[in-house]
């Protein structure tokens, strides 16, 4: 069953975003962006921190390096200052004495490469090399390079010579140190620390003598400084660029001219920290990635579960739980889409509105489980009859509908409808029961000329269905505009009938019911008549269904009952039969209404006979039984009208307290034509007699029918042969003069019947 439903009714959800899509857009994408930004921030923070730490460390290394050089220079300067006498004494010292003192100190200290003493005229007065291996003429060669500095110190030039860097002291402290100073400059192509101390001015000279010591910043000194400061590979590169990861540190003079450069491999603590941290960051990222993956997986699964739930809910909301077919909502949506499609130039379509005949009877008599199974069987047959892209829906109860675009011409639609009807009308075998139902179909065509919405199309199909049912059921009708007129006519009739009941414009005629020999009126049946001011006398066959459909039948039935009780009081001892419609009988207060009317009119309950049809009893056997027994308790008699046209159920006859059976006119009419009708009449009579009931034959028109029925054992006869429905006055007249009445024979009766 479900496979059929799925074939026909996949909901259209293609363009709708799924739960995962929504989660993807609403949560996952922002989450991923936030995570990505966080990762980038962490990486950038780690890298910049490491870089900043390296920069700080490098600045510190540079600072310490220059401080070490300055410390050396200051040490040399202070030592040299200590080695020479005070300024005023030095000026008076003989050069030889001075030479001995300074030379002795130089040899003792063993730290300086060259010692030079310049006289007041900036001429080299004395020089000495530290190591015996150093050639003595070095000093002569180096002296011109020292001369600008000496001249500056002697006061010839206020500005420091180019390519000289003053290490200590700063100019402010210059005088405090008695003119001593230390510098870095290039001597003999090598960077060197030069410490200078003035040796006092010789009397009669303007400029002081200057003692200088030169300490080359050579490999040994750099190894010593590098070792102390932890500067790996510290060496002098002159003006060459650094290689690899080494840094170059330039020493520049006051004019920013590079004097010399040093390179070393910096410690890079940031990079070290980074290297040690990277594995942990990697592990953290990997863990985070796994966690994110798990969260995404969970979200995807959750979204999938939610989407499945949504689909399931949507399916339940749009499908009939009993048979799995699309329901009225789904059908409405599809119908609107079809109409839009046709209006947009698509091929024409048609709606089949299908109503099962007698389904309710099956439900009521055989139980709901059989009814449900029948619906499932109908679903299966209907689905198999239609094409795959047709939509088959259950609108509720015993109503189904189909949208098909297979065809829209009358002949093809009739053909399809015929196929549906023959399929649905074939007997069903359910739980041992063989069930036969009918199907009526109303068809509305949707083509480019169609106007209106889905509701209008359904109204047209419904009108056509109504027509199909009125024309005798188990047939199909295609809607045309005339039906609209029919409907408005019905509405008008309904309103007129309402007014007629209100204005007491209905009348009641009485048809005699005679004994078997036909010579005595034993009873009359009250039959409603509607003399319409414009349309003349309207037949109950026309207005009773309208009254039943609109509910007016309750009022109408009460009206006829009261009128019959009042009229019949004029015929003492005469039983009056009154028809009761199913809707009227099912009113909870029906028995009370009967009781009240009997009270009000003072009519003898024993002379009242209520005629019920089998459809009155269907589905409410229990309550019908109870109501009938209460009526019987009042003294009212009960007749089963039109027997043979409904279910002719023996159960009703056995269980319910009927006094009389009325054989339907259609059997009487067929007695002479069909042998089986005669057999049925015989069977009904013996059945009625067997159950202790009286049997009345309706519609007796001919002497042959009369004779046959009399021979068959029918107790009473009703028909034009014995009297047409007549006014109370006519009935009174006939009863007053018994025997005057002449039965109507042959053609006259036929004319009345037509
Ligand atoms: P019914 O209760 O079976 O009434 C008998 C119908 O058969 C009456 O039709 C009567 O005129 C017609 N008839 C009687 N003898 C003959 C005959 O020899 N030949 C032919 N061809 N017809 C005959 P009527 O009065 O047109 O009523 C039709 C139906 O309308 C009734 O069938 C009954 O079901 C319903 N009806 C009439 N009056 C009322 C009413 O007051 N209340 C209810 N609920 N239904 C009513
Ligand atoms: Mg009747
Ligand atoms: Mg009848």
Short mmCIF file of N, CA and C in Angstrom, two decimals, residues 574-732:
data_model
loop_
_atom_site.label_atom_id
_atom_site.label_comp_id
_atom_site.label_asym_id
_atom_site.label_seq_id
_atom_site.Cartn_x
_atom_site.Cartn_y
_atom_site.Cartn_z
N UNK A 574 -59.96 4.99 11.78
CA UNK A 574 -59.10 4.85 10.59
C UNK A 574 -57.63 5.09 10.96
N UNK A 575 -56.79 4.13 10.58
CA UNK A 575 -55.35 4.31 10.83
C UNK A 575 -54.77 5.27 9.80
N UNK A 576 -53.89 6.15 10.27
CA UNK A 576 -53.20 7.05 9.33
C UNK A 576 -51.69 6.77 9.40
N UNK A 577 -51.12 6.55 8.20
CA UNK A 577 -49.68 6.29 8.13
C UNK A 577 -48.95 7.56 7.74
N UNK A 578 -47.88 7.85 8.46
CA UNK A 578 -47.10 9.08 8.18
C UNK A 578 -45.64 8.68 7.93
N UNK A 579 -45.08 9.24 6.83
CA UNK A 579 -43.68 8.94 6.50
C UNK A 579 -42.73 9.71 7.43
N UNK A 580 -41.69 9.01 7.84
CA UNK A 580 -40.67 9.65 8.71
C UNK A 580 -39.32 9.54 8.00
N UNK A 581 -38.68 10.67 7.82
CA UNK A 581 -37.37 10.64 7.11
C UNK A 581 -36.26 10.24 8.10
N UNK A 582 -35.14 9.67 7.57
CA UNK A 582 -34.06 9.24 8.46
C UNK A 582 -33.57 10.35 9.38
N UNK A 583 -33.39 11.55 8.82
CA UNK A 583 -32.86 12.66 9.63
C UNK A 583 -33.82 13.01 10.76
N UNK A 584 -35.09 12.96 10.43
CA UNK A 584 -36.12 13.29 11.42
C UNK A 584 -36.11 12.25 12.55
N UNK A 585 -36.01 10.98 12.15
CA UNK A 585 -36.05 9.91 13.14
C UNK A 585 -34.84 9.96 14.07
N UNK A 586 -33.71 10.43 13.51
CA UNK A 586 -32.47 10.44 14.31
C UNK A 586 -32.41 11.61 15.29
N UNK A 587 -33.37 12.52 15.21
CA UNK A 587 -33.40 13.61 16.20
C UNK A 587 -33.60 13.00 17.58
N UNK A 588 -32.81 13.47 18.54
CA UNK A 588 -32.87 12.86 19.86
C UNK A 588 -34.25 13.00 20.52
N UNK A 589 -34.94 14.10 20.11
CA UNK A 589 -36.24 14.34 20.76
C UNK A 589 -37.41 13.85 19.91
N UNK A 590 -37.12 12.99 18.91
CA UNK A 590 -38.18 12.59 17.98
C UNK A 590 -39.38 11.96 18.71
N UNK A 591 -39.11 11.04 19.60
CA UNK A 591 -40.22 10.35 20.28
C UNK A 591 -41.04 11.36 21.09
N UNK A 592 -40.32 12.29 21.72
CA UNK A 592 -41.01 13.31 22.52
C UNK A 592 -41.91 14.17 21.64
N UNK A 593 -41.39 14.49 20.44
CA UNK A 593 -42.18 15.31 19.51
C UNK A 593 -43.47 14.57 19.14
N UNK A 594 -43.32 13.27 18.85
CA UNK A 594 -44.51 12.46 18.49
C UNK A 594 -45.51 12.47 19.65
N UNK A 595 -44.98 12.24 20.82
CA UNK A 595 -45.82 12.20 22.02
C UNK A 595 -46.55 13.52 22.22
N UNK A 596 -45.79 14.62 22.03
CA UNK A 596 -46.38 15.94 22.23
C UNK A 596 -47.48 16.21 21.21
N UNK A 597 -47.25 15.81 19.94
CA UNK A 597 -48.26 16.05 18.91
C UNK A 597 -49.53 15.23 19.20
N UNK A 598 -49.27 14.00 19.63
CA UNK A 598 -50.44 13.16 19.98
C UNK A 598 -51.24 13.81 21.11
N UNK A 599 -50.49 14.34 22.08
CA UNK A 599 -51.14 15.03 23.21
C UNK A 599 -51.93 16.23 22.73
N UNK A 600 -51.21 17.06 21.95
CA UNK A 600 -51.81 18.31 21.49
C UNK A 600 -53.07 18.08 20.65
N UNK A 601 -52.98 17.08 19.75
CA UNK A 601 -54.11 16.85 18.82
C UNK A 601 -55.16 15.94 19.44
N UNK A 602 -54.75 15.21 20.48
CA UNK A 602 -55.68 14.27 21.11
C UNK A 602 -55.95 13.07 20.23
N UNK A 603 -55.02 12.78 19.31
CA UNK A 603 -55.19 11.66 18.39
C UNK A 603 -54.80 10.36 19.08
N UNK A 604 -55.55 9.31 18.74
CA UNK A 604 -55.30 8.00 19.38
C UNK A 604 -54.00 7.40 18.85
N UNK A 605 -53.00 7.19 19.71
CA UNK A 605 -51.72 6.64 19.23
C UNK A 605 -51.90 5.31 18.50
N UNK A 606 -52.89 4.55 18.90
CA UNK A 606 -53.09 3.22 18.29
C UNK A 606 -53.47 3.35 16.81
N UNK A 607 -53.94 4.54 16.39
CA UNK A 607 -54.33 4.72 14.99
C UNK A 607 -53.21 5.38 14.16
N UNK A 608 -52.07 5.60 14.82
CA UNK A 608 -50.94 6.23 14.09
C UNK A 608 -49.93 5.16 13.71
N UNK A 609 -49.58 5.18 12.43
CA UNK A 609 -48.55 4.24 11.94
C UNK A 609 -47.41 5.07 11.33
N UNK A 610 -46.20 4.86 11.82
CA UNK A 610 -45.05 5.61 11.28
C UNK A 610 -44.31 4.72 10.30
N UNK A 611 -44.04 5.27 9.10
CA UNK A 611 -43.33 4.50 8.07
C UNK A 611 -41.85 4.89 8.06
N UNK A 612 -41.01 3.89 8.32
CA UNK A 612 -39.55 4.13 8.32
C UNK A 612 -38.95 3.39 7.13
N UNK A 613 -37.86 3.88 6.62
CA UNK A 613 -37.15 3.15 5.56
C UNK A 613 -35.89 2.52 6.15
N UNK A 614 -35.31 1.58 5.40
CA UNK A 614 -34.12 0.88 5.92
C UNK A 614 -32.96 1.83 6.17
N UNK A 615 -32.86 2.90 5.33
CA UNK A 615 -31.75 3.84 5.52
C UNK A 615 -31.86 4.54 6.87
N UNK A 616 -33.05 4.61 7.42
CA UNK A 616 -33.23 5.22 8.75
C UNK A 616 -32.51 4.40 9.82
N UNK A 617 -32.47 3.10 9.57
CA UNK A 617 -31.98 2.20 10.62
C UNK A 617 -30.47 1.96 10.54
N UNK A 618 -29.92 2.20 9.32
CA UNK A 618 -28.50 1.90 9.14
C UNK A 618 -27.63 2.69 10.09
N UNK A 619 -26.73 2.01 10.69
CA UNK A 619 -25.73 2.70 11.49
C UNK A 619 -26.16 3.04 12.90
N UNK A 620 -27.42 2.99 13.19
CA UNK A 620 -27.82 3.31 14.56
C UNK A 620 -28.85 2.31 15.07
N UNK A 621 -28.51 1.05 14.85
CA UNK A 621 -29.43 -0.03 15.20
C UNK A 621 -29.86 0.05 16.65
N UNK A 622 -28.89 0.29 17.54
CA UNK A 622 -29.19 0.31 18.97
C UNK A 622 -30.18 1.41 19.31
N UNK A 623 -29.83 2.65 18.89
CA UNK A 623 -30.69 3.77 19.25
C UNK A 623 -32.02 3.69 18.52
N UNK A 624 -31.99 3.15 17.26
CA UNK A 624 -33.25 3.01 16.51
C UNK A 624 -34.16 2.03 17.26
N UNK A 625 -33.55 0.96 17.72
CA UNK A 625 -34.31 -0.06 18.45
C UNK A 625 -34.96 0.57 19.70
N UNK A 626 -34.15 1.37 20.43
CA UNK A 626 -34.65 1.98 21.66
C UNK A 626 -35.81 2.93 21.36
N UNK A 627 -35.62 3.77 20.30
CA UNK A 627 -36.67 4.74 19.96
C UNK A 627 -37.94 4.03 19.52
N UNK A 628 -37.75 2.96 18.73
CA UNK A 628 -38.93 2.23 18.25
C UNK A 628 -39.70 1.60 19.40
N UNK A 629 -38.98 1.11 20.37
CA UNK A 629 -39.67 0.46 21.50
C UNK A 629 -40.42 1.50 22.35
N UNK A 630 -39.86 2.70 22.44
CA UNK A 630 -40.57 3.76 23.17
C UNK A 630 -41.83 4.16 22.41
N UNK A 631 -41.72 4.20 21.07
CA UNK A 631 -42.90 4.54 20.26
C UNK A 631 -43.98 3.46 20.42
N UNK A 632 -43.50 2.22 20.40
CA UNK A 632 -44.44 1.09 20.57
C UNK A 632 -45.12 1.19 21.93
N UNK A 633 -44.32 1.64 22.92
CA UNK A 633 -44.88 1.77 24.26
C UNK A 633 -45.99 2.82 24.30
N UNK A 634 -45.89 3.80 23.40
CA UNK A 634 -46.95 4.82 23.32
C UNK A 634 -48.21 4.25 22.67
N UNK A 635 -48.00 3.14 21.93
CA UNK A 635 -49.15 2.52 21.23
C UNK A 635 -49.06 2.73 19.73
N UNK A 636 -48.03 3.44 19.29
CA UNK A 636 -47.88 3.74 17.86
C UNK A 636 -47.40 2.48 17.15
N UNK A 637 -47.87 2.29 15.87
CA UNK A 637 -47.40 1.13 15.11
C UNK A 637 -46.32 1.56 14.11
N UNK A 638 -45.53 0.57 13.71
CA UNK A 638 -44.39 0.89 12.85
C UNK A 638 -44.38 0.04 11.59
N UNK A 639 -44.10 0.70 10.44
CA UNK A 639 -44.07 -0.04 9.18
C UNK A 639 -42.71 0.18 8.51
N UNK A 640 -42.22 -0.87 7.87
CA UNK A 640 -40.97 -0.73 7.12
C UNK A 640 -41.34 -0.46 5.66
N UNK A 641 -41.07 0.79 5.24
CA UNK A 641 -41.50 1.27 3.92
C UNK A 641 -40.49 0.88 2.84
N UNK A 642 -40.96 0.80 1.62
CA UNK A 642 -40.10 0.57 0.44
C UNK A 642 -39.20 -0.65 0.61
N UNK A 643 -39.70 -1.69 1.24
CA UNK A 643 -38.86 -2.87 1.50
C UNK A 643 -38.41 -3.49 0.17
N UNK A 644 -37.13 -3.83 0.12
CA UNK A 644 -36.60 -4.43 -1.10
C UNK A 644 -35.68 -3.48 -1.86
N UNK A 645 -35.75 -2.18 -1.57
CA UNK A 645 -34.88 -1.23 -2.29
C UNK A 645 -33.58 -0.96 -1.54
N UNK A 646 -33.58 -1.27 -0.27
CA UNK A 646 -32.37 -1.01 0.52
C UNK A 646 -31.58 -2.29 0.70
N UNK A 647 -31.20 -2.54 1.93
CA UNK A 647 -30.40 -3.73 2.22
C UNK A 647 -31.23 -4.99 2.39
N UNK A 648 -32.51 -4.79 2.60
CA UNK A 648 -33.44 -5.90 2.82
C UNK A 648 -32.86 -6.85 3.86
N UNK A 649 -32.33 -6.24 4.90
CA UNK A 649 -31.63 -7.05 5.89
C UNK A 649 -32.61 -7.80 6.79
N UNK A 650 -32.37 -9.08 6.90
CA UNK A 650 -33.23 -9.90 7.76
C UNK A 650 -33.01 -9.53 9.23
N UNK A 651 -31.78 -9.04 9.48
CA UNK A 651 -31.44 -8.66 10.84
C UNK A 651 -32.41 -7.60 11.36
N UNK A 652 -32.67 -6.58 10.50
CA UNK A 652 -33.58 -5.51 10.92
C UNK A 652 -34.96 -6.09 11.21
N UNK A 653 -35.39 -6.95 10.30
CA UNK A 653 -36.75 -7.49 10.45
C UNK A 653 -36.89 -8.30 11.73
N UNK A 654 -35.84 -9.07 12.01
CA UNK A 654 -35.92 -9.95 13.19
C UNK A 654 -35.79 -9.15 14.48
N UNK A 655 -34.87 -8.20 14.45
CA UNK A 655 -34.54 -7.53 15.70
C UNK A 655 -35.50 -6.39 16.05
N UNK A 656 -35.97 -5.67 15.01
CA UNK A 656 -36.73 -4.45 15.29
C UNK A 656 -38.24 -4.73 15.30
N UNK A 657 -38.96 -4.01 16.14
CA UNK A 657 -40.39 -4.33 16.36
C UNK A 657 -41.33 -3.74 15.30
N UNK A 658 -41.16 -4.17 14.03
CA UNK A 658 -42.07 -3.68 12.99
C UNK A 658 -43.38 -4.45 13.03
N UNK A 659 -44.44 -3.69 12.70
CA UNK A 659 -45.76 -4.34 12.62
C UNK A 659 -46.10 -4.69 11.18
N UNK A 660 -45.43 -3.96 10.28
CA UNK A 660 -45.84 -4.09 8.88
C UNK A 660 -44.64 -3.96 7.95
N UNK A 661 -44.78 -4.63 6.81
CA UNK A 661 -43.78 -4.56 5.75
C UNK A 661 -44.45 -4.00 4.53
N UNK A 662 -43.83 -2.99 3.86
CA UNK A 662 -44.45 -2.47 2.63
C UNK A 662 -43.54 -2.81 1.45
N UNK A 663 -44.07 -3.69 0.58
CA UNK A 663 -43.26 -4.13 -0.58
C UNK A 663 -43.17 -2.96 -1.56
N UNK A 664 -41.97 -2.63 -1.97
CA UNK A 664 -41.79 -1.44 -2.81
C UNK A 664 -42.50 -1.62 -4.16
N UNK A 665 -42.91 -0.50 -4.65
CA UNK A 665 -43.67 -0.42 -5.89
C UNK A 665 -42.91 -1.03 -7.07
N UNK A 666 -41.59 -0.95 -7.04
CA UNK A 666 -40.81 -1.45 -8.18
C UNK A 666 -40.99 -2.96 -8.37
N UNK A 667 -41.20 -3.72 -7.28
CA UNK A 667 -41.42 -5.18 -7.41
C UNK A 667 -42.80 -5.44 -8.00
N UNK A 668 -43.75 -4.65 -7.49
CA UNK A 668 -45.13 -4.85 -7.97
C UNK A 668 -45.20 -4.57 -9.47
N UNK A 669 -44.46 -3.51 -9.86
CA UNK A 669 -44.45 -3.11 -11.28
C UNK A 669 -43.86 -4.21 -12.16
N UNK A 670 -42.92 -4.96 -11.59
CA UNK A 670 -42.21 -5.95 -12.40
C UNK A 670 -42.84 -7.34 -12.35
N UNK A 671 -43.85 -7.50 -11.54
CA UNK A 671 -44.43 -8.85 -11.35
C UNK A 671 -44.73 -9.53 -12.68
N UNK A 672 -45.40 -8.73 -13.57
CA UNK A 672 -45.82 -9.35 -14.82
C UNK A 672 -44.68 -9.49 -15.81
N UNK A 673 -43.63 -8.69 -15.61
CA UNK A 673 -42.55 -8.67 -16.62
C UNK A 673 -41.41 -9.62 -16.24
N UNK A 674 -41.05 -9.65 -14.98
CA UNK A 674 -39.88 -10.47 -14.60
C UNK A 674 -40.30 -11.54 -13.59
N UNK A 675 -39.92 -12.74 -13.94
CA UNK A 675 -40.31 -13.87 -13.09
C UNK A 675 -39.68 -13.77 -11.72
N UNK A 676 -38.41 -13.27 -11.70
CA UNK A 676 -37.74 -13.21 -10.40
C UNK A 676 -38.43 -12.22 -9.46
N UNK A 677 -39.03 -11.14 -10.04
CA UNK A 677 -39.73 -10.17 -9.20
C UNK A 677 -40.89 -10.85 -8.48
N UNK A 678 -41.59 -11.69 -9.23
CA UNK A 678 -42.72 -12.42 -8.64
C UNK A 678 -42.23 -13.33 -7.52
N UNK A 679 -41.09 -13.97 -7.79
CA UNK A 679 -40.52 -14.87 -6.77
C UNK A 679 -40.14 -14.08 -5.53
N UNK A 680 -39.55 -12.89 -5.77
CA UNK A 680 -39.14 -12.06 -4.63
C UNK A 680 -40.36 -11.65 -3.80
N UNK A 681 -41.43 -11.25 -4.53
CA UNK A 681 -42.65 -10.84 -3.81
C UNK A 681 -43.15 -12.00 -2.94
N UNK A 682 -43.16 -13.20 -3.52
CA UNK A 682 -43.57 -14.38 -2.74
C UNK A 682 -42.70 -14.52 -1.49
N UNK A 683 -41.40 -14.37 -1.70
CA UNK A 683 -40.46 -14.56 -0.59
C UNK A 683 -40.71 -13.52 0.50
N UNK A 684 -40.93 -12.25 0.07
CA UNK A 684 -41.13 -11.18 1.07
C UNK A 684 -42.41 -11.44 1.86
N UNK A 685 -43.44 -11.86 1.14
CA UNK A 685 -44.71 -12.10 1.82
C UNK A 685 -44.54 -13.19 2.87
N UNK A 686 -43.91 -14.31 2.46
CA UNK A 686 -43.78 -15.39 3.44
C UNK A 686 -42.86 -14.99 4.58
N UNK A 687 -41.85 -14.15 4.26
CA UNK A 687 -40.96 -13.66 5.31
C UNK A 687 -41.76 -12.82 6.32
N UNK A 688 -42.51 -11.86 5.79
CA UNK A 688 -43.32 -10.98 6.65
C UNK A 688 -44.30 -11.79 7.48
N UNK A 689 -44.97 -12.67 6.81
CA UNK A 689 -45.95 -13.50 7.54
C UNK A 689 -45.24 -14.33 8.59
N UNK A 690 -44.08 -14.91 8.19
CA UNK A 690 -43.31 -15.75 9.11
C UNK A 690 -42.92 -14.98 10.36
N UNK A 691 -42.66 -13.69 10.22
CA UNK A 691 -42.23 -12.86 11.37
C UNK A 691 -43.43 -12.23 12.06
N UNK A 692 -44.60 -12.58 11.63
CA UNK A 692 -45.81 -12.10 12.29
C UNK A 692 -46.18 -10.68 11.90
N UNK A 693 -45.79 -10.26 10.72
CA UNK A 693 -46.09 -8.89 10.30
C UNK A 693 -47.18 -8.90 9.24
N UNK A 694 -47.81 -7.74 9.11
CA UNK A 694 -48.74 -7.55 8.01
C UNK A 694 -47.92 -7.09 6.81
N UNK A 695 -48.41 -7.45 5.62
CA UNK A 695 -47.67 -7.08 4.41
C UNK A 695 -48.58 -6.24 3.52
N UNK A 696 -48.04 -5.08 3.11
CA UNK A 696 -48.77 -4.19 2.19
C UNK A 696 -48.00 -4.12 0.88
N UNK A 697 -48.71 -4.16 -0.23
CA UNK A 697 -48.05 -3.98 -1.52
C UNK A 697 -48.35 -2.57 -1.99
N UNK A 698 -47.27 -1.87 -2.41
CA UNK A 698 -47.41 -0.48 -2.87
C UNK A 698 -47.52 -0.45 -4.40
N UNK A 699 -48.14 0.57 -4.91
CA UNK A 699 -48.15 0.82 -6.37
C UNK A 699 -48.97 -0.18 -7.16
N UNK A 700 -50.03 -0.69 -6.56
CA UNK A 700 -50.87 -1.65 -7.29
C UNK A 700 -51.74 -0.86 -8.26
N UNK A 701 -51.58 -1.15 -9.55
CA UNK A 701 -52.28 -0.36 -10.56
C UNK A 701 -53.26 -1.21 -11.38
N UNK A 702 -52.93 -2.49 -11.50
CA UNK A 702 -53.78 -3.31 -12.40
C UNK A 702 -54.47 -4.44 -11.63
N UNK A 703 -55.50 -4.96 -12.29
CA UNK A 703 -56.26 -6.07 -11.71
C UNK A 703 -55.37 -7.30 -11.59
N UNK A 704 -54.45 -7.48 -12.60
CA UNK A 704 -53.56 -8.64 -12.59
C UNK A 704 -52.64 -8.58 -11.36
N UNK A 705 -52.11 -7.38 -11.15
CA UNK A 705 -51.22 -7.21 -9.99
C UNK A 705 -52.00 -7.51 -8.72
N UNK A 706 -53.21 -6.98 -8.67
CA UNK A 706 -54.06 -7.18 -7.50
C UNK A 706 -54.27 -8.67 -7.25
N UNK A 707 -54.62 -9.37 -8.33
CA UNK A 707 -54.92 -10.80 -8.20
C UNK A 707 -53.68 -11.58 -7.74
N UNK A 708 -52.56 -11.25 -8.39
CA UNK A 708 -51.32 -11.94 -8.04
C UNK A 708 -50.98 -11.73 -6.57
N UNK A 709 -51.06 -10.49 -6.16
CA UNK A 709 -50.66 -10.15 -4.79
C UNK A 709 -51.61 -10.77 -3.77
N UNK A 710 -52.85 -10.75 -4.14
CA UNK A 710 -53.84 -11.36 -3.24
C UNK A 710 -53.56 -12.84 -3.08
N UNK A 711 -53.25 -13.48 -4.26
CA UNK A 711 -52.95 -14.91 -4.23
C UNK A 711 -51.68 -15.19 -3.44
N UNK A 712 -50.74 -14.22 -3.52
CA UNK A 712 -49.46 -14.40 -2.82
C UNK A 712 -49.60 -14.25 -1.31
N UNK A 713 -50.74 -13.70 -0.87
CA UNK A 713 -50.97 -13.61 0.56
C UNK A 713 -50.75 -12.22 1.14
N UNK A 714 -50.66 -11.18 0.28
CA UNK A 714 -50.49 -9.81 0.76
C UNK A 714 -51.74 -9.40 1.51
N UNK A 715 -51.54 -8.72 2.68
CA UNK A 715 -52.70 -8.37 3.48
C UNK A 715 -53.42 -7.14 2.94
N UNK A 716 -52.60 -6.11 2.58
CA UNK A 716 -53.20 -4.83 2.17
C UNK A 716 -52.61 -4.38 0.84
N UNK A 717 -53.41 -3.57 0.14
CA UNK A 717 -52.97 -3.05 -1.16
C UNK A 717 -53.03 -1.52 -1.14
N UNK A 718 -52.06 -0.92 -1.81
CA UNK A 718 -52.05 0.54 -1.96
C UNK A 718 -51.67 0.83 -3.41
N UNK A 719 -52.41 1.69 -4.04
CA UNK A 719 -52.08 2.00 -5.43
C UNK A 719 -53.23 2.72 -6.10
N UNK A 720 -52.93 3.21 -7.29
CA UNK A 720 -53.93 3.99 -8.00
C UNK A 720 -55.18 3.17 -8.31
N UNK A 721 -55.02 1.82 -8.34
CA UNK A 721 -56.19 0.98 -8.58
C UNK A 721 -57.23 1.17 -7.50
N UNK A 722 -56.76 1.52 -6.30
CA UNK A 722 -57.69 1.61 -5.18
C UNK A 722 -57.90 3.05 -4.69
N UNK A 723 -57.14 3.96 -5.28
CA UNK A 723 -57.33 5.36 -4.88
C UNK A 723 -56.06 6.15 -4.95
N UNK A 724 -56.16 7.33 -5.51
CA UNK A 724 -55.00 8.22 -5.60
C UNK A 724 -54.93 9.04 -4.32
N UNK A 725 -53.81 9.68 -4.04
CA UNK A 725 -53.75 10.58 -2.89
C UNK A 725 -54.82 11.66 -3.04
N UNK A 726 -55.62 11.85 -1.99
CA UNK A 726 -56.79 12.73 -2.10
C UNK A 726 -56.84 13.70 -0.93
N UNK A 727 -57.64 14.72 -1.11
CA UNK A 727 -57.78 15.72 -0.04
C UNK A 727 -58.58 15.10 1.11
N UNK A 728 -58.46 15.67 2.32
CA UNK A 728 -59.24 15.13 3.45
C UNK A 728 -60.74 15.09 3.14
N UNK A 729 -61.20 16.10 2.43
CA UNK A 729 -62.63 16.15 2.11
C UNK A 729 -63.01 14.97 1.23
N UNK A 730 -62.16 14.68 0.22
CA UNK A 730 -62.43 13.56 -0.69
C UNK A 730 -62.42 12.24 0.07
N UNK A 731 -61.45 12.14 1.00
CA UNK A 731 -61.36 10.91 1.80
C UNK A 731 -62.63 10.76 2.64
N UNK A 732 -63.05 11.86 3.28
CA UNK A 732 -64.26 11.82 4.11
C UNK A 732 -65.46 11.39 3.28
#
